[in-house]
XYZ file of N, CA and C in Angstrom:
516
model
N 26.705 -15.479 15.559
C 27.653 -16.456 15.002
C 28.513 -15.716 13.485
N 29.364 -15.698 12.698
C 30.023 -15.871 11.610
C 31.145 -16.446 11.391
N 31.169 -16.879 9.800
C 32.592 -17.423 9.773
C 32.716 -17.260 8.102
N 34.164 -17.888 7.898
C 34.036 -17.755 6.437
C 34.091 -19.656 6.227
N 33.190 -19.466 5.396
C 32.977 -20.599 4.446
C 33.774 -21.293 3.842
N 34.381 -20.881 2.424
C 35.098 -20.690 1.656
C 35.942 -19.096 1.221
N 36.874 -19.290 0.124
C 37.385 -18.502 -0.230
C 36.442 -17.206 -0.442
N 35.355 -17.524 -0.721
C 34.123 -16.646 -1.571
C 33.333 -16.080 -1.049
N 32.892 -17.245 0.431
C 31.556 -17.574 0.810
C 31.671 -17.092 2.463
N 31.011 -15.773 2.825
C 30.888 -15.551 4.314
C 29.629 -15.763 4.886
N 29.520 -16.412 5.762
C 28.009 -17.029 6.469
C 27.770 -16.222 7.911
N 26.814 -15.869 7.917
C 25.971 -14.803 9.285
C 25.293 -15.472 9.729
N 24.748 -16.162 10.697
C 23.660 -16.408 11.577
C 23.018 -16.043 12.810
N 21.720 -15.204 12.828
C 21.372 -14.545 13.694
C 20.521 -15.504 13.970
N 20.493 -15.831 15.289
C 19.453 -16.588 15.650
C 18.410 -16.396 16.394
N 18.518 -14.659 16.786
C 17.366 -14.276 17.203
C 17.819 -12.326 17.631
N 16.354 -11.870 17.108
C 16.497 -10.034 16.860
C 16.436 -9.693 18.811
N 17.044 -9.631 19.403
C 17.203 -9.138 21.060
C 18.633 -8.469 21.236
N 18.062 -8.012 22.083
C 19.356 -6.865 22.768
C 20.526 -7.550 22.209
N 21.222 -5.999 21.251
C 22.462 -5.993 21.027
C 22.992 -7.058 19.793
N 22.008 -7.447 19.069
C 21.993 -8.259 18.240
C 22.550 -7.356 16.981
N 22.525 -6.180 16.814
C 22.577 -5.032 15.580
C 24.072 -4.957 15.685
N 24.477 -5.232 17.021
C 26.198 -4.374 17.376
C 27.059 -5.739 17.190
N 26.705 -7.147 17.115
C 26.929 -8.611 16.952
C 26.854 -8.593 15.292
N 25.819 -8.100 14.821
C 25.700 -7.785 13.391
C 26.799 -7.463 13.015
N 27.784 -6.126 13.090
C 28.314 -4.695 12.761
C 29.648 -5.222 13.232
N 29.975 -6.426 13.897
C 31.286 -6.858 14.099
C 31.719 -8.097 13.071
N 30.272 -8.623 12.564
C 30.163 -9.916 11.445
C 30.530 -9.178 10.166
N 30.218 -8.144 10.160
C 30.584 -7.082 8.608
C 32.159 -6.209 8.262
N 32.136 -6.266 9.553
C 34.059 -5.752 10.234
C 34.785 -7.050 10.054
N 34.348 -7.573 10.283
C 35.027 -8.949 9.584
C 35.310 -9.277 8.366
N 34.070 -9.315 7.567
C 34.020 -10.151 6.242
C 34.347 -8.611 5.028
N 34.862 -7.356 5.791
C 35.407 -6.105 5.154
C 36.594 -6.848 5.176
N 37.285 -7.233 6.023
C 38.548 -8.025 5.841
C 38.933 -9.031 4.984
N 37.707 -9.625 4.144
C 37.823 -10.507 3.352
C 37.639 -10.209 2.247
N 38.807 -9.471 1.243
C 38.697 -8.875 0.368
C 37.929 -10.135 -1.311
N 38.475 -11.214 -0.962
C 37.964 -12.787 -1.712
C 36.703 -12.722 -2.074
N 35.919 -12.672 -0.929
C 34.299 -12.986 -1.045
C 33.381 -12.427 -1.409
N 32.741 -13.155 -1.642
C 31.550 -12.472 -2.791
C 29.961 -12.849 -2.589
N 30.034 -13.598 -1.818
C 29.008 -13.667 -1.446
C 28.450 -13.983 0.318
N 27.471 -13.121 0.446
C 27.003 -13.812 1.853
C 26.119 -14.321 2.294
N 26.482 -15.383 2.681
C 25.000 -16.307 3.327
C 24.609 -15.669 4.721
N 23.310 -15.429 4.794
C 22.184 -14.663 6.228
C 21.654 -15.625 6.716
N 21.685 -16.447 7.489
C 20.603 -17.625 8.151
C 19.703 -16.830 9.154
N 18.471 -17.249 8.844
C 17.717 -16.723 9.246
C 16.641 -17.693 9.874
N 17.065 -19.189 9.495
C 16.086 -20.582 10.120
C 15.682 -19.798 11.815
N 14.940 -20.697 12.304
C 14.362 -20.804 13.222
C 14.323 -19.281 14.561
N 14.401 -18.062 13.471
C 14.595 -17.288 14.372
C 12.879 -16.489 14.048
N 12.725 -16.693 15.057
C 10.866 -15.951 15.103
C 10.667 -14.723 15.999
N 11.714 -14.338 16.626
C 11.853 -13.194 17.748
C 11.632 -12.335 17.052
N 10.939 -10.702 17.884
C 10.198 -9.781 17.488
C 10.725 -8.436 17.517
N 12.299 -8.381 18.242
C 12.624 -6.979 18.383
C 12.997 -5.759 17.369
N 12.048 -4.947 17.041
C 11.819 -4.343 15.524
C 13.122 -3.366 15.410
N 13.164 -3.286 17.076
C 14.422 -2.033 16.519
C 15.686 -2.743 15.932
N 15.693 -3.931 16.541
C 16.744 -4.565 16.117
C 17.044 -4.231 14.855
N 15.998 -5.218 14.064
C 16.157 -5.752 13.097
C 16.626 -4.006 11.938
N 15.799 -2.907 12.601
C 15.648 -2.241 11.659
C 17.729 -1.393 12.182
N 18.042 -1.422 12.633
C 19.200 -0.992 13.287
C 20.356 -2.111 12.208
N 19.762 -3.236 12.433
C 20.587 -3.933 11.466
C 20.761 -4.291 9.904
N 19.428 -3.268 8.978
C 18.948 -3.173 7.744
C 19.524 -2.044 7.428
N 20.116 -0.735 8.677
C 20.907 0.226 8.685
C 22.048 -0.207 7.607
N 22.319 -1.391 8.279
C 23.866 -1.641 7.592
C 23.474 -2.133 5.850
N 22.701 -2.372 5.358
C 21.717 -2.594 3.775
C 21.681 -1.388 3.219
N 21.104 -0.195 3.815
C 19.839 0.026 3.271
C 20.648 2.068 3.654
N 20.987 2.606 2.363
C 21.150 4.667 2.346
C 20.772 5.266 3.123
N 21.333 5.725 4.326
C 20.846 6.838 5.055
C 19.507 7.489 5.101
N 18.702 7.417 6.442
C 17.187 8.061 5.965
C 16.317 7.708 4.911
N 16.521 6.259 4.572
C 15.523 5.410 3.526
C 14.906 4.701 5.067
N 13.724 4.401 4.512
C 12.726 4.035 4.945
C 13.303 2.364 4.965
N 13.355 1.558 6.360
C 13.619 0.121 6.173
C 12.515 -0.709 6.629
N 11.909 0.056 7.871
C 10.503 -0.794 7.909
C 8.853 0.426 8.520
N 7.876 -0.364 8.428
C 6.847 1.018 8.797
C 5.741 -0.513 9.629
N 5.411 0.100 10.342
C 4.482 -0.507 11.616
C 2.732 0.695 11.810
N 1.785 0.171 11.124
C 0.861 0.735 10.875
C -0.209 0.676 11.451
N -0.442 1.539 13.371
C -1.761 1.093 13.989
C -2.907 1.773 13.339
N -4.137 1.955 14.126
C -5.676 1.974 13.772
C -5.658 3.647 13.270
N -5.068 3.940 14.092
C -4.805 5.886 13.587
C -3.618 6.274 13.307
N -2.661 5.493 13.382
C -1.295 6.280 12.986
C -0.191 4.881 12.817
N 1.054 5.164 12.419
C 1.836 4.894 11.892
C 3.979 5.533 12.354
N 4.444 4.633 12.606
C 5.579 5.046 12.868
C 6.299 4.206 11.193
N 7.553 4.629 11.632
C 8.587 4.187 9.906
C 9.940 4.450 10.483
N 10.732 3.108 10.258
C 11.621 3.431 10.981
C 12.593 3.660 9.712
N 13.910 4.104 10.172
C 15.161 4.784 8.885
C 16.051 4.279 9.263
N 16.907 3.742 8.095
C 18.235 3.981 8.421
C 19.289 4.899 9.339
N 19.811 4.265 9.973
C 20.616 5.867 10.836
C 21.956 5.977 10.428
N 22.759 5.297 9.489
C 24.178 5.362 8.852
C 23.927 5.062 7.934
N 24.971 5.846 7.298
C 25.552 5.185 5.871
C 25.813 3.569 5.378
N 25.956 2.510 4.855
C 25.991 0.969 5.104
C 27.457 1.281 5.598
N 28.079 0.308 5.983
C 29.213 -0.274 6.237
C 29.872 -1.032 5.399
N 29.220 -1.525 4.242
C 29.642 -1.840 3.209
C 28.770 -2.004 2.099
N 29.005 -2.339 0.821
C 28.394 -1.933 -0.962
C 27.822 -3.554 -0.926
N 26.767 -3.836 -0.441
C 26.272 -4.797 -0.757
C 25.572 -5.553 -1.994
N 25.550 -4.262 -2.876
C 25.498 -4.710 -3.988
C 26.445 -4.810 -4.818
N 28.138 -5.838 -4.047
C 29.550 -5.857 -5.387
C 28.969 -7.363 -4.392
N 27.632 -7.715 -3.399
C 27.818 -9.450 -3.013
C 26.444 -9.967 -3.305
N 26.849 -10.974 -3.700
C 25.497 -12.365 -4.113
C 25.248 -12.343 -2.819
N 23.974 -12.323 -2.338
C 22.978 -11.961 -0.832
C 21.944 -13.591 -0.756
N 22.544 -14.277 0.000
C 21.304 -15.839 -0.046
C 20.848 -15.594 1.508
N 19.913 -15.800 1.664
C 18.556 -15.898 2.849
C 18.306 -16.792 3.161
N 18.850 -16.862 4.211
C 18.019 -18.925 4.412
C 17.019 -18.304 5.065
N 15.829 -19.315 5.487
C 14.602 -19.399 5.868
C 13.539 -20.707 5.836
N 12.904 -20.712 6.980
C 12.386 -21.818 7.179
C 11.406 -21.979 7.838
N 10.072 -22.603 8.149
C 8.839 -22.119 8.696
C 8.758 -21.442 9.582
N 9.845 -21.596 10.044
C 9.702 -21.027 11.517
C 10.526 -19.693 11.693
N 10.836 -19.289 10.421
C 11.537 -17.347 9.881
C 10.405 -16.547 10.274
N 10.306 -16.153 11.106
C 9.012 -14.709 11.474
C 9.196 -13.486 11.672
N 8.204 -12.606 11.491
C 8.074 -11.482 12.236
C 9.494 -11.160 12.181
N 10.422 -10.331 12.668
C 11.116 -9.553 12.732
C 12.137 -9.838 11.707
N 12.372 -11.614 11.183
C 12.912 -12.280 10.010
C 12.620 -11.873 9.283
N 10.997 -11.964 8.798
C 10.243 -11.582 7.563
C 10.055 -10.487 7.383
N 10.494 -9.761 8.010
C 10.094 -7.315 7.472
C 12.132 -7.300 7.233
N 13.249 -8.329 8.107
C 14.543 -8.298 7.373
C 14.837 -9.187 5.934
N 14.080 -9.801 5.996
C 14.354 -10.533 4.416
C 13.139 -9.748 3.325
N 12.109 -9.533 3.788
C 11.103 -8.613 2.750
C 11.975 -7.228 2.185
N 12.894 -6.526 3.452
C 13.210 -5.073 2.804
C 14.726 -5.485 2.053
N 15.311 -6.438 2.577
C 16.525 -6.762 1.829
C 16.486 -6.586 0.761
N 15.279 -7.676 -0.208
C 14.495 -8.047 -0.943
C 14.426 -7.158 -1.732
N 13.481 -5.994 -1.264
C 13.083 -4.770 -2.031
C 14.043 -4.131 -2.497
N 15.234 -3.744 -1.293
C 16.263 -3.032 -2.070
C 17.400 -3.581 -3.434
N 17.754 -4.914 -3.019
C 18.149 -5.697 -3.400
C 17.597 -7.148 -3.964
N 17.445 -7.091 -5.326
C 16.406 -7.041 -6.222
C 16.835 -8.727 -6.341
N 17.857 -8.672 -6.364
C 19.091 -10.419 -6.978
C 19.186 -11.301 -6.024
N 18.608 -10.501 -4.500
C 18.715 -11.673 -3.219
C 17.647 -12.547 -3.557
N 18.754 -14.001 -2.781
C 18.159 -15.033 -3.366
C 17.832 -15.874 -2.228
N 16.528 -15.957 -1.994
C 15.947 -16.628 -0.743
C 15.712 -18.428 -0.526
N 16.589 -18.766 0.232
C 16.479 -20.599 0.173
C 15.975 -21.191 1.492
N 15.405 -22.519 1.292
C 15.322 -23.024 2.220
C 13.561 -23.793 1.945
N 12.579 -23.212 3.003
C 10.744 -23.260 2.894
C 10.524 -22.193 3.126
N 8.877 -21.652 3.131
C 8.319 -21.035 3.080
C 8.452 -20.223 4.416
N 8.348 -19.092 4.765
C 8.134 -18.873 6.237
C 6.686 -18.655 6.722
N 7.150 -18.252 8.281
C 5.769 -18.037 8.645
C 4.566 -17.315 8.749
N 4.639 -16.136 7.953
C 3.903 -15.467 7.291
C 3.094 -14.796 8.819
N 4.157 -14.185 9.589
C 4.002 -13.063 10.581
C 4.123 -11.746 10.231
N 2.779 -10.776 10.113
C 3.742 -10.223 9.766
C 2.407 -8.971 9.873
N 1.932 -9.251 11.796
C 1.048 -7.995 12.732
C 2.028 -8.240 14.174
N 1.429 -7.007 14.765
C 2.402 -6.536 15.767
C 0.531 -6.924 17.133
N 1.492 -8.078 17.899
C 0.644 -8.582 19.079
C 0.838 -7.907 20.571
N -0.541 -7.616 20.671
C -0.137 -6.914 22.330
C -1.282 -8.514 23.259
N -0.201 -8.733 24.800
C -1.541 -9.447 25.487
C -2.126 -8.923 26.609
N -2.882 -9.089 27.041
C -3.579 -8.333 28.089
C -3.848 -9.829 29.155
N -2.988 -9.713 30.239
C -3.159 -10.778 31.364
C -4.484 -10.558 32.366
N -5.606 -11.177 32.717
C -6.644 -10.988 33.821
C -6.316 -11.644 34.840
N -6.907 -10.935 35.920
C -6.829 -11.470 37.406
C -7.165 -12.753 37.337
N -7.713 -13.195 36.839
C -8.390 -15.007 36.752
C -7.070 -16.000 36.767
N -6.182 -15.146 35.711
C -4.983 -15.936 35.195
C -4.585 -16.167 33.397
N -5.892 -15.105 33.187
C -6.254 -15.748 31.934
C -5.807 -15.048 31.012
N -5.578 -14.503 29.704
C -4.708 -13.522 28.960
C -5.564 -13.431 27.419
N -5.738 -13.104 26.653
C -5.470 -12.609 25.742
C -4.634 -11.897 24.834
N -4.813 -12.429 23.316
C -3.403 -11.962 22.714
C -4.253 -11.362 20.900
N -3.919 -10.091 21.058
C -4.493 -9.286 19.705
C -3.949 -8.448 18.876
N -3.851 -8.294 17.801
C -3.575 -7.800 16.589
C -3.571 -5.776 17.163
N -2.707 -5.658 17.104
C -2.812 -4.104 17.295
C -2.030 -2.890 16.149
N -1.324 -3.534 15.585
C -0.706 -3.198 14.178
C -0.060 -4.116 13.392
N -0.130 -3.806 11.733
C 0.559 -4.177 11.036
C 1.565 -3.456 10.740
N 2.805 -4.769 9.883
C 4.003 -4.309 9.544
C 4.450 -4.438 8.391
N 4.840 -3.558 7.530
C 5.549 -3.556 6.065
C 6.798 -3.178 5.787
N 6.909 -3.573 4.974
C 8.433 -3.648 4.638
C 8.895 -2.195 4.079
N 10.278 -1.317 3.671
C 10.597 -0.243 3.575
C 9.922 0.312 2.369
N 10.639 -0.339 1.417
C 11.240 0.401 0.125
C 9.567 0.681 -0.466
N 8.816 -0.955 -0.801
C 7.396 -1.038 -1.896
C 6.907 -0.990 -0.901
N 5.987 -1.041 0.585
C 5.406 -1.023 1.389
C 4.846 -2.456 1.580
N 5.538 -3.718 1.469
C 4.458 -4.409 1.155
C 4.047 -5.089 2.451
N 2.883 -5.546 2.712
C 2.451 -5.854 4.046
C 1.348 -7.249 3.126
N 2.188 -8.432 3.775
C 1.367 -9.629 3.370
C 1.008 -10.750 4.733
N -0.293 -10.630 4.090
C -1.292 -11.540 5.220
C -1.348 -12.391 4.810
N -1.328 -13.589 5.410
C -1.962 -15.044 5.357
C -1.001 -15.678 4.219
N 0.224 -15.190 3.367
C 1.096 -15.573 2.313
C 2.663 -15.874 3.260
N 3.267 -16.807 2.710
C 4.752 -17.216 2.878
C 5.837 -16.585 2.367
N 6.725 -15.471 2.532
C 7.359 -16.093 1.620
C 8.275 -16.877 1.411
N 8.130 -16.834 -0.211
C 8.321 -18.364 -0.800
C 9.510 -18.464 -1.293
N 11.006 -19.460 -0.909
C 11.879 -19.708 -1.389
C 12.208 -19.247 -3.124
N 13.238 -18.406 -3.517
C 13.432 -18.459 -5.355
C 14.273 -18.998 -5.726
């Protein structure tokens, strides 16, 4: 969801990182481009604990120059880097960026927050500490109905390769 809050402020809420959210985010940015007086963008990631890394990597492509790393996932014996696929739709350096988070902001949202903060250090983070989920899990189901959830990889931000294990993203 997105809307103009006042003549200077544009608001975008991302409720989950699931299929097509990057496409919807692009629509919001197209609308933002048509608002010449806007100088502040608020992105609301509160209560967003969804994990679809492809979608957040695609959204980060709207912020980060083409072919720059947006996130990295490190497994025991390998790693996978996600890259920006295109040049940014708008120049975010011309905007004050405010990211809203709370204790249910986790997973892909935390990657988005830290990667934006990496590339745009003046970004403001508001509300509460994040959930601090910086690992990738898999679930093994057994025939008796039980299951086990275990960590298979760790996530890192694109620019500084930040990995935070057990440390929240603090409001700034």
